[in-house]
Tab-separated table of C-alpha atoms and ligand atoms in Angstrom:
chain	number	residue	atom	x	y	z
A	1	MET	CA	79.516	114.326	108.090
A	2	LYS	CA	80.998	114.120	104.599
A	3	LEU	CA	84.816	113.985	104.501
A	4	ASN	CA	87.044	114.155	101.405
A	5	VAL	CA	90.311	112.267	101.526
A	6	LEU	CA	93.164	112.097	99.009
A	7	LYS	CA	95.146	108.873	98.996
A	8	CYS	CA	98.744	109.615	98.037
A	9	HIS	CA	102.242	108.247	98.525
A	10	GLY	CA	105.917	109.071	98.605
A	11	SER	CA	108.027	105.985	97.754
A	12	GLY	CA	105.045	103.748	98.535
A	13	ASN	CA	104.789	105.195	102.071
A	14	ASP	CA	101.070	105.887	101.766
A	15	PHE	CA	98.850	108.465	103.394
A	16	LEU	CA	95.357	109.889	103.508
A	17	LEU	CA	95.544	113.634	103.087
A	18	ILE	CA	92.737	115.640	104.694
A	19	ASP	CA	92.519	119.241	103.514
A	20	GLU	CA	91.238	121.546	106.261
A	21	LEU	CA	92.122	124.637	104.181
A	22	SER	CA	89.450	124.225	101.511
A	23	ASN	CA	87.054	122.111	103.581
A	24	PRO	CA	86.865	123.811	106.961
A	25	CYS	CA	86.215	121.169	109.600
A	26	THR	CA	87.265	121.041	113.205
A	27	PHE	CA	88.530	117.911	114.871
A	28	THR	CA	89.397	117.374	118.505
A	29	GLU	CA	92.738	115.682	119.209
A	30	GLU	CA	90.885	112.491	120.043
A	31	GLU	CA	88.966	112.638	116.763
A	32	ARG	CA	92.206	113.014	114.770
A	33	GLN	CA	93.623	110.015	116.599
A	34	ASN	CA	90.495	107.918	116.001
A	35	LEU	CA	90.360	108.887	112.325
A	36	ALA	CA	93.949	107.620	111.959
A	37	LEU	CA	93.196	104.379	113.792
A	38	SER	CA	90.047	103.661	111.765
A	39	LEU	CA	90.872	104.898	108.280
A	40	CYS	CA	94.495	103.638	108.175
A	41	ASP	CA	93.495	100.100	109.186
A	42	ARG	CA	94.444	97.902	106.196
A	43	GLN	CA	91.774	95.278	106.926
A	44	LYS	CA	88.755	97.318	107.938
A	45	GLY	CA	89.626	100.856	106.818
A	46	ILE	CA	90.966	102.376	103.602
A	47	GLY	CA	94.524	101.466	104.576
A	48	ALA	CA	97.501	103.805	104.907
A	49	ASP	CA	100.651	104.368	106.960
A	50	GLY	CA	99.268	107.621	108.333
A	51	ILE	CA	97.039	110.676	107.959
A	52	LEU	CA	98.345	114.066	106.829
A	53	PHE	CA	96.135	116.892	108.078
A	54	VAL	CA	96.653	120.152	106.146
A	55	LEU	CA	95.596	123.224	108.130
A	56	GLU	CA	95.848	126.979	107.916
A	57	SER	CA	99.071	128.547	109.232
A	58	LYS	CA	99.536	132.040	110.639
A	59	ARG	CA	103.110	132.358	109.321
A	60	CYS	CA	103.588	129.765	106.555
A	61	ASP	CA	101.617	128.572	103.532
A	62	ALA	CA	100.026	125.732	105.528
A	63	VAL	CA	100.482	123.512	108.581
A	64	MET	CA	101.100	119.761	108.247
A	65	ARG	CA	100.153	117.480	111.131
A	66	VAL	CA	101.048	113.791	110.839
A	67	PHE	CA	99.290	110.947	112.632
A	68	ASN	CA	100.714	107.431	112.406
A	69	ALA	CA	98.415	104.450	111.754
A	70	ASP	CA	98.354	103.678	115.507
A	71	GLY	CA	96.919	107.161	116.264
A	72	SER	CA	100.151	108.658	117.660
A	73	GLU	CA	101.241	112.052	116.360
A	74	ALA	CA	104.730	112.449	114.826
A	75	SER	CA	106.717	115.666	114.669
A	76	MET	CA	107.712	115.135	111.033
A	77	CYS	CA	107.185	113.010	107.954
A	78	GLY	CA	109.477	113.447	104.949
A	79	ASN	CA	107.501	111.435	102.391
A	80	GLY	CA	104.292	113.039	103.663
A	81	LEU	CA	105.798	116.526	103.380
A	82	ARG	CA	106.389	115.966	99.648
A	83	CYS	CA	102.695	115.036	99.228
A	84	VAL	CA	101.467	117.982	101.318
A	85	GLY	CA	103.959	120.245	99.526
A	86	ARG	CA	102.634	119.231	96.122
A	87	TYR	CA	99.042	119.655	97.324
A	88	VAL	CA	99.614	123.173	98.690
A	89	CYS	CA	101.752	124.211	95.681
A	90	GLU	CA	98.928	123.172	93.337
A	91	LEU	CA	96.302	124.851	95.529
A	92	THR	CA	98.201	128.153	95.624
A	93	GLY	CA	99.617	127.980	92.059
A	94	ARG	CA	103.198	128.333	93.393
A	95	ASP	CA	106.214	126.115	92.971
A	96	SER	CA	107.928	126.848	96.228
A	97	ILE	CA	106.329	127.244	99.635
A	98	VAL	CA	107.013	126.867	103.362
A	99	ILE	CA	105.095	124.387	105.505
A	100	GLU	CA	104.800	124.695	109.279
A	101	THR	CA	105.425	121.370	111.040
A	102	MET	CA	105.435	120.581	114.767
A	103	LYS	CA	109.048	121.639	115.320
A	104	ALA	CA	110.130	123.600	112.228
A	105	ASP	CA	109.007	125.630	109.228
A	106	LEU	CA	110.293	123.697	106.217
A	107	LYS	CA	110.901	124.674	102.592
A	108	VAL	CA	109.253	122.668	99.799
A	109	ALA	CA	109.908	123.204	96.087
A	110	SER	CA	108.810	121.486	92.941
A	111	ALA	CA	111.819	119.730	91.326
A	112	PRO	CA	112.735	118.115	87.978
A	113	SER	CA	111.201	114.626	87.645
A	114	ILE	CA	113.160	111.982	89.478
A	115	TYR	CA	112.161	109.461	86.785
A	116	ASP	CA	110.168	110.049	83.585
A	117	ASP	CA	107.059	112.168	84.250
A	118	ILE	CA	106.665	111.799	87.985
A	119	PRO	CA	105.631	114.834	90.077
A	120	THR	CA	108.750	115.417	92.165
A	121	TYR	CA	109.354	117.651	95.169
A	122	ASN	CA	112.426	118.688	97.137
A	123	VAL	CA	111.743	119.084	100.875
A	124	GLU	CA	113.950	120.353	103.670
A	125	ILE	CA	114.644	117.929	106.513
A	126	SER	CA	115.765	119.898	109.559
A	127	PRO	CA	116.712	120.530	112.368
A	128	VAL	CA	119.101	117.683	113.140
A	129	TYR	CA	120.014	116.795	116.741
A	130	PHE	CA	122.494	114.234	118.046
A	131	ASP	CA	121.989	115.040	121.745
A	132	LEU	CA	120.221	112.093	123.286
A	133	ASP	CA	117.983	114.247	125.435
A	134	LYS	CA	116.502	115.742	122.240
A	135	VAL	CA	115.740	112.285	120.731
A	136	PRO	CA	114.801	111.319	123.545
A	137	MET	CA	116.989	108.374	124.566
A	138	ASN	CA	118.004	107.374	128.088
A	139	MET	CA	121.674	106.425	128.111
A	140	GLU	CA	124.718	107.630	129.978
A	141	HIS	CA	126.433	109.050	126.895
A	142	SER	CA	125.415	112.404	125.420
A	143	GLN	CA	125.519	111.045	121.845
A	144	VAL	CA	125.603	107.636	120.142
A	145	ILE	CA	127.508	107.625	116.841
A	146	ASP	CA	128.274	104.215	115.318
A	147	GLN	CA	128.407	102.501	118.700
A	148	LYS	CA	127.180	99.251	120.163
A	149	ILE	CA	124.111	99.413	122.399
A	150	PRO	CA	124.422	96.129	124.334
A	151	GLU	CA	120.822	96.326	125.595
A	152	ILE	CA	119.547	95.794	122.019
A	153	SER	CA	122.306	93.962	120.118
A	154	ASP	CA	125.724	92.612	120.954
A	155	ARG	CA	126.662	92.636	117.268
A	156	LEU	CA	125.337	95.730	115.457
A	157	GLN	CA	126.550	99.342	115.801
A	158	PHE	CA	124.026	102.185	115.895
A	159	THR	CA	123.762	105.930	115.428
A	160	VAL	CA	120.971	107.824	117.200
A	161	LEU	CA	119.649	111.174	115.958
A	162	ALA	CA	116.516	113.285	115.628
A	163	VAL	CA	115.589	115.037	112.348
A	164	PRO	CA	113.644	116.100	114.426
A	165	ASN	CA	111.637	112.828	114.809
A	166	PRO	CA	113.734	110.081	116.420
A	167	HIS	CA	115.860	107.601	114.468
A	168	LEU	CA	118.047	104.618	115.357
A	169	ILE	CA	120.262	103.607	112.422
A	170	SER	CA	122.534	100.658	111.797
A	171	MET	CA	124.713	99.831	108.787
A	172	VAL	CA	124.301	96.193	107.753
A	173	GLU	CA	125.749	93.786	105.207
A	174	ALA	CA	123.708	92.705	102.164
A	175	GLY	CA	123.301	89.218	103.603
A	176	SER	CA	121.506	90.505	106.699
A	177	ILE	CA	119.371	93.266	105.163
A	178	ILE	CA	116.202	91.408	106.192
A	179	SER	CA	116.342	89.385	109.375
A	180	ASN	CA	114.293	88.410	112.407
A	181	GLU	CA	116.856	90.251	114.521
A	182	GLN	CA	115.750	93.526	112.898
A	183	LYS	CA	112.110	92.856	113.748
A	184	GLN	CA	113.020	91.916	117.284
A	185	ILE	CA	115.215	95.026	117.836
A	186	SER	CA	112.555	97.305	116.328
A	187	GLU	CA	109.757	95.847	118.429
A	188	THR	CA	111.869	96.021	121.586
A	189	VAL	CA	112.635	99.739	121.242
A	190	ASN	CA	109.030	100.479	120.279
A	191	GLY	CA	107.453	98.518	123.126
A	192	PRO	CA	107.703	99.423	126.814
A	193	ASN	CA	111.469	99.923	127.234
A	194	ASN	CA	113.904	102.042	129.223
A	195	LEU	CA	116.010	103.366	126.331
A	196	PHE	CA	113.464	105.105	124.087
A	197	PRO	CA	110.513	106.316	126.180
A	198	ASP	CA	108.704	107.647	123.054
A	199	GLY	CA	109.742	104.796	120.727
A	200	VAL	CA	111.985	105.352	117.709
A	201	ASN	CA	112.054	104.765	113.937
A	202	VAL	CA	114.600	102.017	113.244
A	203	SER	CA	116.530	101.734	109.966
A	204	PHE	CA	118.918	99.173	108.548
A	205	VAL	CA	121.150	100.635	105.862
A	206	HIS	CA	123.267	98.883	103.280
A	207	GLU	CA	125.883	100.722	101.223
A	208	ILE	CA	125.349	99.698	97.584
A	209	GLY	CA	128.289	101.790	96.333
A	210	LYS	CA	129.490	105.383	96.440
A	211	GLY	CA	126.415	107.652	96.279
A	212	SER	CA	123.970	104.771	96.571
A	213	ILE	CA	122.362	103.112	99.605
A	214	TYR	CA	119.381	100.903	100.451
A	215	VAL	CA	117.307	101.626	103.559
A	216	ARG	CA	114.737	99.393	105.300
A	217	THR	CA	112.775	101.083	108.074
A	218	PHE	CA	110.517	99.961	110.897
A	219	GLU	CA	108.430	103.061	111.554
A	220	ARG	CA	107.343	103.954	115.044
A	221	GLY	CA	103.551	103.741	115.172
A	222	VAL	CA	103.297	101.696	111.968
A	223	GLY	CA	105.798	98.782	111.585
A	224	PHE	CA	107.977	98.027	108.527
A	225	THR	CA	106.888	100.388	105.718
A	226	ASN	CA	107.923	100.654	102.070
A	227	ALA	CA	109.971	103.731	102.924
A	228	CYS	CA	110.366	106.490	105.486
A	229	GLY	CA	111.552	109.887	104.231
A	230	THR	CA	113.056	111.183	107.449
A	231	ALA	CA	114.785	107.795	107.930
A	232	MET	CA	116.300	107.921	104.434
A	233	SER	CA	117.517	111.479	105.132
A	234	ALA	CA	118.943	110.518	108.530
A	235	SER	CA	120.558	107.388	107.037
A	236	SER	CA	122.204	109.454	104.289
A	237	LEU	CA	123.627	111.752	106.952
A	238	VAL	CA	124.969	108.747	108.874
A	239	THR	CA	126.781	107.507	105.737
A	240	CYS	CA	128.422	110.956	105.453
A	241	LEU	CA	129.481	110.868	109.118
A	242	LEU	CA	131.022	107.446	108.498
A	243	GLY	CA	132.945	108.768	105.470
A	244	LEU	CA	131.034	106.606	102.966
A	245	ASN	CA	129.432	109.613	101.240
A	246	GLU	CA	130.129	113.339	101.027
A	247	PRO	CA	128.005	116.317	102.090
A	248	GLY	CA	126.845	118.322	99.077
A	249	GLU	CA	126.706	115.273	96.798
A	250	GLU	CA	123.532	113.454	95.700
A	251	ILE	CA	122.874	110.075	97.274
A	252	ASP	CA	120.432	107.674	95.584
A	253	VAL	CA	118.414	106.009	98.312
A	254	PHE	CA	116.703	102.770	97.294
A	255	ASN	CA	113.834	101.433	99.373
A	256	ASN	CA	111.110	98.815	99.056
A	257	GLY	CA	108.752	101.338	97.443
A	258	GLY	CA	111.155	102.897	94.938
A	259	LYS	CA	113.935	105.441	95.148
A	260	VAL	CA	114.571	108.997	96.345
A	261	ARG	CA	117.597	111.255	96.248
A	262	VAL	CA	119.093	112.948	99.308
A	263	VAL	CA	121.637	115.755	99.563
A	264	VAL	CA	123.215	116.238	102.985
A	265	ASN	CA	124.209	119.865	103.591
A	266	ARG	CA	126.571	121.181	106.262
A	267	LYS	CA	126.181	124.835	107.238
A	268	ASP	CA	129.105	127.065	108.327
A	269	THR	CA	127.817	126.648	111.884
A	270	GLY	CA	128.444	122.887	111.596
A	271	GLU	CA	124.705	122.115	111.641
A	272	TYR	CA	123.303	119.725	109.071
A	273	PHE	CA	120.141	119.803	107.002
A	274	MET	CA	119.048	117.485	104.227
A	275	GLU	CA	117.192	117.886	100.947
A	276	LEU	CA	114.889	114.914	100.310
A	277	ILE	CA	113.919	114.702	96.630
A	278	GLY	CA	111.324	112.265	95.376
A	279	ASN	CA	107.859	111.540	94.073
A	280	ALA	CA	104.567	112.865	95.390
A	281	THR	CA	102.024	110.574	93.758
A	282	TYR	CA	98.233	110.809	93.972
A	283	LEU	CA	96.269	107.549	93.910
A	284	PHE	CA	92.587	108.470	94.365
A	285	GLU	CA	90.155	110.913	95.925
A	286	ALA	CA	87.246	109.609	97.950
A	287	GLU	CA	84.225	111.142	99.606
A	288	LEU	CA	83.391	109.450	102.875
A	289	GLN	CA	80.294	109.563	105.045
A	290	LEU	CA	81.120	109.143	108.729
A	291	THR	CA	80.398	110.223	112.257
A	292	LEU	CA	83.401	111.401	114.245
A	293	SER	CA	82.304	109.438	117.297
A	294	GLU	CA	82.408	106.181	115.273
A	295	PRO	CA	84.731	106.751	112.284
A	296	GLU	CA	85.221	102.982	111.918
A	297	ASN	CA	81.696	102.784	110.477
A	298	PHE	CA	82.548	105.043	107.520
A	299	GLU	CA	81.013	104.564	104.102
A	300	ILE	CA	82.687	105.435	100.773
A	301	LEU	CA	80.196	107.584	98.814
A	302	SER	CA	82.390	108.011	95.731
A	303	GLN	CA	85.926	107.343	94.607
A	304	THR	CA	87.866	108.823	91.669
A	305	ASP	CA	91.116	107.256	90.526
A	306	LEU	CA	93.824	109.764	89.695
A	307	ASN	CA	95.760	107.435	87.375
A	308	GLU	CA	99.317	108.332	88.404
A	309	GLU	CA	100.329	104.878	89.556
A	310	ALA	CA	101.324	103.505	86.132
A	311	ALA	CA	103.967	106.228	85.672
A	312	TYR	CA	105.260	105.639	89.193
A	313	GLY	CA	105.386	101.887	88.458
A	314	LEU	CA	108.227	102.494	85.973
A	315	LEU	CA	110.401	104.037	88.693
A	316	GLN	CA	109.462	101.213	91.018
A	317	ASP	CA	110.454	98.545	88.435
A	318	HIS	CA	113.794	100.271	87.901
A	319	ALA	CA	114.443	100.508	91.667
A	320	LYS	CA	113.435	96.884	92.231
A	321	LYS	CA	115.845	95.694	89.532
A	322	VAL	CA	118.722	97.589	91.161
A	323	VAL	CA	117.863	96.288	94.637
A	324	ASP	CA	117.466	92.669	93.416
A	325	ARG	CA	120.728	92.824	91.484
A	326	LYS	CA	122.862	94.717	93.980
A	327	ILE	CA	121.515	93.354	97.243
A	328	PHE	CA	119.574	90.172	96.934
A	329	THR	CA	121.732	88.466	94.299
A	330	ASN	CA	124.808	90.496	95.250
A	331	ALA	CA	125.939	90.869	91.596
B	1	LIG	N1	106.874	108.116	107.180
B	1	LIG	C1	107.446	109.253	107.703
B	1	LIG	C2	107.627	109.370	109.180
B	1	LIG	C3	106.300	109.257	109.900
B	1	LIG	C4	106.437	109.450	111.381
B	1	LIG	C5	107.213	108.381	112.047
B	1	LIG	N2	106.576	107.100	111.987
B	1	LIG	C6	107.406	108.811	113.525
B	1	LIG	O1	106.622	108.396	114.397
B	1	LIG	O2	108.338	109.576	113.774
B	1	LIG	C7	108.549	109.846	106.853
B	1	LIG	O3	108.441	109.705	105.632
B	1	LIG	O4	109.432	110.532	107.363
């Protein structure tokens, strides 16, 4: 079969978007999984952190399904939702829509450029759960907020939450923002383990200053990525819980792929939801020839560059300068 894919990214967290609205195709669950495994492979495939399938919805403007590079399906993807949101907004000629995801219908709206002329979208990150059985995490407490988890570190403190995909978050000092300990913790909780039966996205957060943080994330099903949108939203919420930032105020979130902005909102009911604001950048479109039984033997029939990377590069240079200055040289 012929399959069109759009390579896109949010903060350098890159995806292959497959549009099942305009190109009706039906995939079994196993075929979706195998497409993710084959096409996301950075050596033998096209290379990406995941696949975003865009399907028809009965109640919203579209459905987004997210498959990680290892073929597992995730309930949400914040950076991916900005890309899908842009795609569906452009397809429907609207600037605000609602996308159905595995656990929630989420608002997406076009937003003023985050930096120069970069297509920017504001996406809702919700619902938020702290109950460990919703994460899921096996521990005797009902919640873990800024606490030690001796099974994984005798030094760091963690907060556990679902937004609604699972996140384990620790605040760290600039000097330990990248360490072997982080890799070891992340691999432990994402391998066979008793605490997180479904694995968990793990983030290490450094407070740069009021309204400004840096987040490094090991994504479940992928490994360390340039950025993870739900992780940056969850991390921003954690900094509000710890009194470092305030709900309702913008937080600049720096990452290895650039920068986003997050606003943590607290409803009258006490529930939280976040607005994740950042780029939705298109890299190229490609037409592939493949058979679904052996997607690893795909062939690229044509590829068209979409020339948005140079504009994004300016944001990336700015973010890198801030991160190098504030974290790595500690000036
Ligand atoms: N990159 C995403 C999250 C993708 C799913 C995640 N790896 C999981 O398994 O929960 C984001 O931007 O939020």
